[in-house]
Amino acid sequence: MKKQHILGFFDSLVRTPAFLFLCAMFLCGALAGGLTGLHASEGDSAVELTAMLAALPGQAVKSVLCAVLWVALPLVCVLLRPAAFFLSGLAAARGFVLALTVAVGVGREESLLLSLCAAGIPAVLSVSALLAACAMVWQSGETTGRYSLRTCRTPYALCILLAVCGALLRVGFAALWSL
């Protein structure tokens, strides 16, 4: 049986210690966000965050810009020292926000399906894009001594495209839910 691999560049990227560490940081943030969201009460900012999902179809451009911003932030993180600290913090923050959104929806029960569809399913694309972008930036700094995306411009552009697709999928789920 022939072994299937992810697209060339990403195959070697997901086997790096940096990618595994970023995944672990994402999961730590997701755990913290999930616990915070389950304990959110009416009037909390966490509840207001999930209420914005209902208004998402009218704000499709903002949703896409936010998705692109998450993937562009690793380029800002490398300007700060130590870059690895800020990249891992970014992965943890994304996990926190995503889990918080879903957990508040689980706590409110009437929007459980909306939270899972509008946040969870598109996150498969956007989170993988963010983790790959962070790992690419981290690896470029380790191999060349300075952070440069000259060797991985196309994969980074693919990550941005995946994030945009995830945002459009999120908007589509919210639009279907409001019908």
mmCIF file of C-alpha atoms in Angstrom:
data_model
loop_
_atom_site.group_PDB
_atom_site.id
_atom_site.type_symbol
_atom_site.label_atom_id
_atom_site.label_comp_id
_atom_site.label_asym_id
_atom_site.label_seq_id
_atom_site.Cartn_x
_atom_site.Cartn_y
_atom_site.Cartn_z
ATOM 1 C CA MET A 1 0.000 0.000 0.000
ATOM 2 C CA LYS A 2 1.397 3.388 -1.004
ATOM 3 C CA LYS A 3 1.643 5.944 1.790
ATOM 4 C CA GLN A 4 -0.283 9.188 1.175
ATOM 5 C CA HIS A 5 1.427 12.464 2.073
ATOM 6 C CA ILE A 6 0.323 16.029 2.532
ATOM 7 C CA LEU A 7 1.392 18.468 -0.199
ATOM 8 C CA GLY A 8 5.209 18.447 -0.406
ATOM 9 C CA PHE A 9 6.182 21.471 1.675
ATOM 10 C CA PHE A 10 3.594 20.878 4.386
ATOM 11 C CA ASP A 11 4.615 17.229 4.752
ATOM 12 C CA SER A 12 8.009 18.206 6.131
ATOM 13 C CA LEU A 13 6.541 21.118 8.108
ATOM 14 C CA VAL A 14 4.151 19.028 10.210
ATOM 15 C CA ARG A 15 7.024 16.778 11.313
ATOM 16 C CA THR A 16 8.973 19.599 12.960
ATOM 17 C CA PRO A 17 9.202 20.122 16.723
ATOM 18 C CA ALA A 18 8.058 23.724 16.244
ATOM 19 C CA PHE A 19 4.767 22.597 14.693
ATOM 20 C CA LEU A 20 4.166 20.070 17.476
ATOM 21 C CA PHE A 21 4.895 22.691 20.118
ATOM 22 C CA LEU A 22 2.517 25.151 18.447
ATOM 23 C CA CYS A 23 -0.191 22.479 18.389
ATOM 24 C CA ALA A 24 0.350 21.875 22.100
ATOM 25 C CA MET A 25 0.090 25.596 22.808
ATOM 26 C CA PHE A 26 -3.110 25.779 20.759
ATOM 27 C CA LEU A 27 -4.586 22.927 22.802
ATOM 28 C CA CYS A 28 -3.614 24.629 26.078
ATOM 29 C CA GLY A 29 -5.369 27.796 24.939
ATOM 30 C CA ALA A 30 -8.379 25.776 23.814
ATOM 31 C CA LEU A 31 -8.631 24.096 27.212
ATOM 32 C CA ALA A 32 -8.493 27.452 28.989
ATOM 33 C CA GLY A 33 -11.032 28.985 26.613
ATOM 34 C CA GLY A 34 -13.373 26.038 26.941
ATOM 35 C CA LEU A 35 -13.360 26.184 30.729
ATOM 36 C CA THR A 36 -13.810 29.947 30.691
ATOM 37 C CA GLY A 37 -16.708 29.704 28.238
ATOM 38 C CA LEU A 38 -18.522 27.053 30.244
ATOM 39 C CA HIS A 39 -18.483 29.318 33.295
ATOM 40 C CA ALA A 40 -19.587 32.457 31.429
ATOM 41 C CA SER A 41 -22.807 33.997 32.653
ATOM 42 C CA GLU A 42 -25.267 36.401 31.078
ATOM 43 C CA GLY A 43 -23.716 39.836 30.639
ATOM 44 C CA ASP A 44 -20.168 38.526 30.207
ATOM 45 C CA SER A 45 -18.138 39.563 27.199
ATOM 46 C CA ALA A 46 -17.909 35.891 26.260
ATOM 47 C CA VAL A 47 -21.676 35.756 25.753
ATOM 48 C CA GLU A 48 -21.533 38.907 23.634
ATOM 49 C CA LEU A 49 -18.853 37.283 21.473
ATOM 50 C CA THR A 50 -21.173 34.445 20.527
ATOM 51 C CA ALA A 51 -24.006 36.885 19.894
ATOM 52 C CA MET A 52 -21.862 38.403 17.137
ATOM 53 C CA LEU A 53 -22.080 35.076 15.279
ATOM 54 C CA ALA A 54 -25.768 35.712 14.675
ATOM 55 C CA ALA A 55 -24.941 38.993 12.927
ATOM 56 C CA LEU A 56 -22.139 37.423 10.889
ATOM 57 C CA PRO A 57 -23.843 37.206 7.473
ATOM 58 C CA GLY A 58 -24.085 40.996 7.347
ATOM 59 C CA GLN A 59 -20.415 41.317 8.251
ATOM 60 C CA ALA A 60 -18.806 38.958 5.751
ATOM 61 C CA VAL A 61 -16.007 41.396 4.892
ATOM 62 C CA LYS A 62 -15.078 41.800 8.572
ATOM 63 C CA SER A 63 -15.072 38.036 8.998
ATOM 64 C CA VAL A 64 -12.667 37.565 6.075
ATOM 65 C CA LEU A 65 -10.422 40.406 7.265
ATOM 66 C CA CYS A 66 -10.286 38.867 10.745
ATOM 67 C CA ALA A 67 -9.325 35.483 9.286
ATOM 68 C CA VAL A 68 -6.557 37.068 7.214
ATOM 69 C CA LEU A 69 -5.375 39.009 10.258
ATOM 70 C CA TRP A 70 -4.933 35.809 12.300
ATOM 71 C CA VAL A 71 -2.696 34.357 9.566
ATOM 72 C CA ALA A 72 -0.805 37.634 9.045
ATOM 73 C CA LEU A 73 -0.025 38.062 12.751
ATOM 74 C CA PRO A 74 2.888 35.581 12.686
ATOM 75 C CA LEU A 75 4.719 38.088 10.477
ATOM 76 C CA VAL A 76 4.264 40.701 13.202
ATOM 77 C CA CYS A 77 5.284 38.254 15.945
ATOM 78 C CA VAL A 78 8.727 37.757 14.398
ATOM 79 C CA LEU A 79 9.451 41.460 14.856
ATOM 80 C CA LEU A 80 9.115 41.009 18.610
ATOM 81 C CA ARG A 81 11.724 39.259 20.730
ATOM 82 C CA PRO A 82 11.681 36.370 21.526
ATOM 83 C CA ALA A 83 9.715 35.500 18.421
ATOM 84 C CA ALA A 84 9.025 31.889 19.435
ATOM 85 C CA PHE A 85 7.329 33.122 22.613
ATOM 86 C CA PHE A 86 4.980 35.404 20.695
ATOM 87 C CA LEU A 87 4.253 32.782 18.021
ATOM 88 C CA SER A 88 3.280 30.252 20.669
ATOM 89 C CA GLY A 89 1.204 32.901 22.428
ATOM 90 C CA LEU A 90 -0.613 33.582 19.181
ATOM 91 C CA ALA A 91 -1.440 29.888 18.769
ATOM 92 C CA ALA A 92 -2.701 29.734 22.358
ATOM 93 C CA ALA A 93 -4.796 32.881 21.870
ATOM 94 C CA ARG A 94 -6.452 31.413 18.771
ATOM 95 C CA GLY A 95 -7.262 28.240 20.669
ATOM 96 C CA PHE A 96 -8.680 30.279 23.544
ATOM 97 C CA VAL A 97 -10.948 32.377 21.332
ATOM 98 C CA LEU A 98 -12.207 29.402 19.349
ATOM 99 C CA ALA A 99 -12.956 27.244 22.393
ATOM 100 C CA LEU A 100 -14.527 30.172 24.240
ATOM 101 C CA THR A 101 -16.917 30.769 21.358
ATOM 102 C CA VAL A 102 -17.978 27.141 21.153
ATOM 103 C CA ALA A 103 -18.187 26.659 24.941
ATOM 104 C CA VAL A 104 -20.468 29.653 25.449
ATOM 105 C CA GLY A 105 -22.732 28.227 22.755
ATOM 106 C CA VAL A 106 -22.772 24.885 24.556
ATOM 107 C CA GLY A 107 -23.718 26.633 27.806
ATOM 108 C CA ARG A 108 -26.611 28.513 26.194
ATOM 109 C CA GLU A 109 -27.928 25.358 24.474
ATOM 110 C CA GLU A 110 -30.165 27.208 21.979
ATOM 111 C CA SER A 111 -27.168 28.113 19.836
ATOM 112 C CA LEU A 112 -25.240 24.861 20.263
ATOM 113 C CA LEU A 113 -25.604 23.823 16.646
ATOM 114 C CA LEU A 114 -24.782 27.332 15.438
ATOM 115 C CA SER A 115 -21.615 27.402 17.547
ATOM 116 C CA LEU A 116 -20.458 24.036 16.282
ATOM 117 C CA CYS A 117 -21.221 24.804 12.633
ATOM 118 C CA ALA A 118 -20.216 28.459 12.485
ATOM 119 C CA ALA A 119 -17.088 28.170 14.619
ATOM 120 C CA GLY A 120 -16.024 24.535 14.760
ATOM 121 C CA ILE A 121 -16.220 23.314 11.179
ATOM 122 C CA PRO A 122 -14.563 26.370 9.549
ATOM 123 C CA ALA A 123 -11.875 26.215 12.241
ATOM 124 C CA VAL A 124 -10.565 23.049 10.633
ATOM 125 C CA LEU A 125 -9.320 25.261 7.797
ATOM 126 C CA SER A 126 -8.426 28.424 9.695
ATOM 127 C CA VAL A 127 -6.613 26.788 12.618
ATOM 128 C CA SER A 128 -4.524 24.555 10.385
ATOM 129 C CA ALA A 129 -3.654 27.615 8.295
ATOM 130 C CA LEU A 130 -2.591 29.565 11.383
ATOM 131 C CA LEU A 131 -0.508 26.730 12.822
ATOM 132 C CA ALA A 132 1.205 26.140 9.487
ATOM 133 C CA ALA A 133 1.908 29.871 9.072
ATOM 134 C CA CYS A 134 3.378 30.105 12.579
ATOM 135 C CA ALA A 135 5.517 27.021 12.005
ATOM 136 C CA MET A 136 6.759 28.343 8.642
ATOM 137 C CA VAL A 137 7.825 31.629 10.190
ATOM 138 C CA TRP A 138 9.436 29.855 13.143
ATOM 139 C CA GLN A 139 11.313 27.397 10.906
ATOM 140 C CA SER A 140 12.533 30.133 8.571
ATOM 141 C CA GLY A 141 14.102 31.896 11.541
ATOM 142 C CA GLU A 142 15.833 28.758 12.742
ATOM 143 C CA THR A 143 17.242 27.713 9.374
ATOM 144 C CA THR A 144 18.453 31.059 8.065
ATOM 145 C CA GLY A 145 19.135 32.894 11.299
ATOM 146 C CA ARG A 146 16.708 35.628 10.325
ATOM 147 C CA TYR A 147 13.021 35.504 9.595
ATOM 148 C CA SER A 148 12.323 35.511 5.880
ATOM 149 C CA LEU A 149 9.564 33.915 3.810
ATOM 150 C CA ARG A 150 11.483 33.829 0.526
ATOM 151 C CA THR A 151 11.460 30.045 0.367
ATOM 152 C CA CYS A 152 7.834 29.610 1.408
ATOM 153 C CA ARG A 153 5.827 32.429 -0.166
ATOM 154 C CA THR A 154 3.488 30.090 -2.029
ATOM 155 C CA PRO A 155 2.674 27.905 1.005
ATOM 156 C CA TYR A 156 2.093 31.038 3.093
ATOM 157 C CA ALA A 157 -0.272 32.378 0.433
ATOM 158 C CA LEU A 158 -2.040 29.010 0.530
ATOM 159 C CA CYS A 159 -2.457 29.431 4.295
ATOM 160 C CA ILE A 160 -4.059 32.830 3.747
ATOM 161 C CA LEU A 161 -6.368 31.309 1.130
ATOM 162 C CA LEU A 162 -7.367 28.534 3.564
ATOM 163 C CA ALA A 163 -8.153 31.117 6.235
ATOM 164 C CA VAL A 164 -10.325 33.076 3.793
ATOM 165 C CA CYS A 165 -12.151 29.876 2.801
ATOM 166 C CA GLY A 166 -12.759 29.124 6.478
ATOM 167 C CA ALA A 167 -14.181 32.614 7.036
ATOM 168 C CA LEU A 168 -16.454 32.314 4.018
ATOM 169 C CA LEU A 169 -17.610 28.912 5.245
ATOM 170 C CA ARG A 170 -18.373 30.456 8.643
ATOM 171 C CA VAL A 171 -20.410 33.198 6.976
ATOM 172 C CA GLY A 172 -22.232 30.607 4.876
ATOM 173 C CA PHE A 173 -23.198 28.571 7.953
ATOM 174 C CA ALA A 174 -24.425 31.690 9.736
ATOM 175 C CA ALA A 175 -26.460 32.714 6.671
ATOM 176 C CA LEU A 176 -28.031 29.263 6.451
ATOM 177 C CA TRP A 177 -28.834 29.345 10.141
ATOM 178 C CA SER A 178 -30.661 32.684 9.854
ATOM 179 C CA LEU A 179 -32.967 31.415 7.054
#
